[in-house]
Amino acid sequence: MLHPDDTDLLATPLDQLMAAASRVRDSRTGTRITYSPKVFIPLTFLCNDTCDYCTFAQPPARVAEPYLSPEQVRAIARAGARAGCHEALFTLGERPELRYQIARDWLADHGHTSTVDYLAAMCRMVVEETGLLPHANGGALTLDELGQLRRVSVSQGMMIESIRNDLACHRNAPDKDPARRFATLEAAGELQIPFTTGLLVGIGDERQDRLDGLRAIAASHERHGHVQEVIIQNFLPKLLTGMRNAAACPPDEFLWTIAAARLVLPPSIHLQAPPNLSDDFGVLLDAGIDDWGGVSPVTADHVNPERPWPDLDLLRDVTEERGFTLAPRLTAYPEFLDDTLAGPERWVDPALRFAVLDRSDAEALARDDPGSQFPEKVHGTTETADGADVVIVGDRSTQWYSGWNADPPTLVPATSGPIRGAVAEVLAGFEAGSDLGIDEMVTLFEARGREVAAVAEAADRLRQETVGDRVTWVHNRNINYTNVCTFKCKFCGFAKGKISLNVRGTPYLLTIEDIQQRVREAWELGATEVTLQGGIHPSFDGNYYVDVCHAVKDAVPEMHVHAFTALEVHEGARRLDEPLESYLLRLQDAGLRSLPGTAAEILDEGPRSILCPDKITTEEWLEVHETAHRIGLRSNVTIMAGSIERPIHWARHIERTRVVQRRTGGFTEFVPLPFVHMASPIYLQRSARRGPTFRETLLLHAVGRLAYRGLIDNIQASWVKIGVPGVRQLLQAGVNDLGGTLMDENISRAAGALHGQKMTEESFGSLVAPLGRTLARRTTLYDVAPEPVG
Ligand code: SF4
């Protein structure tokens, strides 16, 4: 059927068509090209159909068993998870039980009513045991079958192949009837399944047929919004098939179809072409694709076994040569998964929600730290005085996580080549003097590949201009005076209260004498600061905090008192029914000099209302700090990143604190605090991610450096959460401060962090030495520290 625009598409020279398609792609996805690291699970090679181009389907005589056994499926999936895959792609013939007795017998012997029933069982097993996200390619299915798979498979797929119902290659393939396949696509839409479909080019149809097929796909998508991607695949003749002597799809025909698809389909549908079916696959980018599809480091392309997947490094090189960045994605695209803060899930069954979260980064793309990821199976707790207490059994992940002692990937220094696109434009504007707005910060938080190194380099230059090469640290001691808390922050593994899963030892409350003893010990060891913070004990009134300040100063008059989160201050004033300013003045008179920026978490009511609904609000946190600054106290800005929030929330957090800083100048430093997931209640309750990836961690510090230009000079890295190798990279991405020695740091440890409780001047020195930077001890307020007395 001729559409008004078809004449143009059919008449436009290929190079112009490709250029127009590329422009559409660029406006939708910018420089980002995605791929899905997957393992291919060929559940059965038997098939009800015989397509003339297919080498996948085999007769029973050619297969050892009609179906892969659960043990074989498990072994393939585990190998995939170990190799860093995120997706388990189940590929199989269509309803072999209709054609083969042996298939019917095998299913009956194994307690399954159909191939789809067995497929559903294997999807469930794989996601539960390995955490890989299933993508089921079950063929032309009914609404009920699609619904059964929806409960265990994050996304599903089925190629339309062609809208023509008279193709010779399909004469023995009843399931390739376009009417049946479009009915499946429509049913998937009704069930709100993120769905993959596509065309096979070169099997006998014409350009006009493909345009008609694409428009029919687009129409279904317009009704339901469910088509996440369209694959344009080129036919290649294979030995031992009916089409072995047919001509391969001509490259120009393939490129024309890709470009036409980009122009016909709504921009919200991603466009994919497989990289292993073209010798020069970089040209597919020029035709308008934004996704390479599934690429497996462990299994062959079982549909095209003679065409191995390109090595991932080659895929990256080809992608970057054309000015793009490569990002791993999950089996469903972010726009179908971005429901963290919204309820009830529209696109993914609630039973799969945590499996998706567990592999997601802050953009709902796949976590991109190298290494394996397995579900964490917590097997009780151990009773220790300190340290991580959850006991994890089974396959162990090898990826980097905040608080975990695996080394991070090396992101800086990196060979940074030229970059283009939005990140390049934001950095150019910044160098020319424009400050980063919220949108610009989000763009930089989403940097990938070479863009990450470019952001880090800009931050490193600004660090050098602002504070030079000195790397500072403060000799301090953390005193967490109680772990009893009446609040119910869902991320907090430290507090003992109803919401806490009690993964730590028994509740405690230090006496005033205990605190004084610790202060004296700290002074004797050379500390110039004590950091006091703890839970909100039900027995405290606001005078407790005043008494603590007096007690510290009585014990060691010279000690800097860095104490009390905005929550403690707010709660203290509230319990005394005293105005904030007058209460802060009394704390100041008692010796308080600065406030830690903790209890900020995320200064945005969306994620905040989930993470800590009964805690002070964003506005209250800001009010406490602004009031403190007004009376001469100093404080810092922290941000907790990597649980449920998105880059937009990080950007808003920075912007809100910048507004206060412009008025007061009272913030001394910015301290990103990566969420440590291991023993955090919200993670154990299967409702959070595994903290930020290392790329996100690095960008939080680098973008923070850039965003606070002229406002906050010091960017601090938390060695407790990030570890020494990670911090060394952050020092090349805008960071100039290592924070404190933190004897007895219990709060990160309570969430499962393993990076120790104490650093020394020597250990800070060996951290900094390879960078050729100088180490300098500072006071809390960034003056040169006096000589230690201890
Ligand atoms: S984060 Fe602080 S306020 Fe929240 S539960 Fe933990 S100790 Fe209590």
PDB file of C-alpha atoms and ligand atoms in Angstrom, residues 482-497 499-500 533-537 565 567-568 599 601 611-612 614-616 640 747, ligand 1:
ATOM      1  CA  THR A 482      24.526   5.342  69.826  1.00  0.00           C
ATOM      2  CA  ASN A 483      23.069   3.017  67.250  1.00  0.00           C
ATOM      3  CA  VAL A 484      19.583   3.248  68.755  1.00  0.00           C
ATOM      4  CA  CYS A 485      17.310   5.292  66.545  1.00  0.00           C
ATOM      5  CA  THR A 486      13.623   6.047  66.389  1.00  0.00           C
ATOM      6  CA  PHE A 487      13.770   6.834  62.677  1.00  0.00           C
ATOM      7  CA  LYS A 488      13.223   4.304  59.935  1.00  0.00           C
ATOM      8  CA  CYS A 489      15.566   5.193  57.108  1.00  0.00           C
ATOM      9  CA  LYS A 490      15.317   2.296  54.727  1.00  0.00           C
ATOM     10  CA  PHE A 491      18.956   2.365  53.688  1.00  0.00           C
ATOM     11  CA  CYS A 492      20.365   2.383  57.208  1.00  0.00           C
ATOM     12  CA  GLY A 493      21.979  -0.801  58.466  1.00  0.00           C
ATOM     13  CA  PHE A 494      23.397   1.013  61.460  1.00  0.00           C
ATOM     14  CA  ALA A 495      20.346   1.905  63.490  1.00  0.00           C
ATOM     15  CA  LYS A 496      18.639  -0.568  65.738  1.00  0.00           C
ATOM     16  CA  GLY A 497      14.949  -0.142  65.294  1.00  0.00           C
ATOM     17  CA  ILE A 499      12.949  -1.446  60.209  1.00  0.00           C
ATOM     18  CA  SER A 500      16.512  -2.612  60.691  1.00  0.00           C
ATOM     19  CA  GLN A 533      26.907  11.511  64.977  1.00  0.00           C
ATOM     20  CA  GLY A 534      24.565   8.718  65.806  1.00  0.00           C
ATOM     21  CA  GLY A 535      21.023   7.506  65.896  1.00  0.00           C
ATOM     22  CA  ILE A 536      18.180   9.539  67.336  1.00  0.00           C
ATOM     23  CA  HIS A 537      17.819   7.859  70.729  1.00  0.00           C
ATOM     24  CA  THR A 565      23.602  15.909  61.395  1.00  0.00           C
ATOM     25  CA  LEU A 567      18.427  15.698  61.632  1.00  0.00           C
ATOM     26  CA  GLU A 568      20.002  15.657  65.095  1.00  0.00           C
ATOM     27  CA  ALA A 599      21.369  13.106  56.692  1.00  0.00           C
ATOM     28  CA  GLU A 601      20.920  11.545  51.491  1.00  0.00           C
ATOM     29  CA  LEU A 611      14.327   6.247  51.371  1.00  0.00           C
ATOM     30  CA  CYS A 612      13.593   8.119  54.574  1.00  0.00           C
ATOM     31  CA  ASP A 614       9.961  10.209  58.380  1.00  0.00           C
ATOM     32  CA  LYS A 615      13.235  12.103  58.274  1.00  0.00           C
ATOM     33  CA  ILE A 616      13.588  15.867  57.873  1.00  0.00           C
ATOM     34  CA  MET A 640      24.107   9.377  49.016  1.00  0.00           C
ATOM     35  CA  ILE A 747      28.122   3.520  59.845  1.00  0.00           C
TER      36      ILE A 747
HETATM   37  S1  SF4 B   1      20.181   7.103  58.958  1.00  0.00           S
HETATM   38 FE1  SF4 B   1      20.296   8.068  60.922  1.00  0.00          FE
HETATM   39  S2  SF4 B   1      18.193   8.767  61.310  1.00  0.00           S
HETATM   40 FE2  SF4 B   1      18.079   7.256  59.726  1.00  0.00          FE
HETATM   41  S3  SF4 B   1      17.704   5.334  60.801  1.00  0.00           S
HETATM   42 FE3  SF4 B   1      19.942   5.489  60.482  1.00  0.00          FE
HETATM   43  S4  SF4 B   1      20.685   6.399  62.357  1.00  0.00           S
HETATM   44 FE4  SF4 B   1      18.457   6.784  62.281  1.00  0.00          FE
END
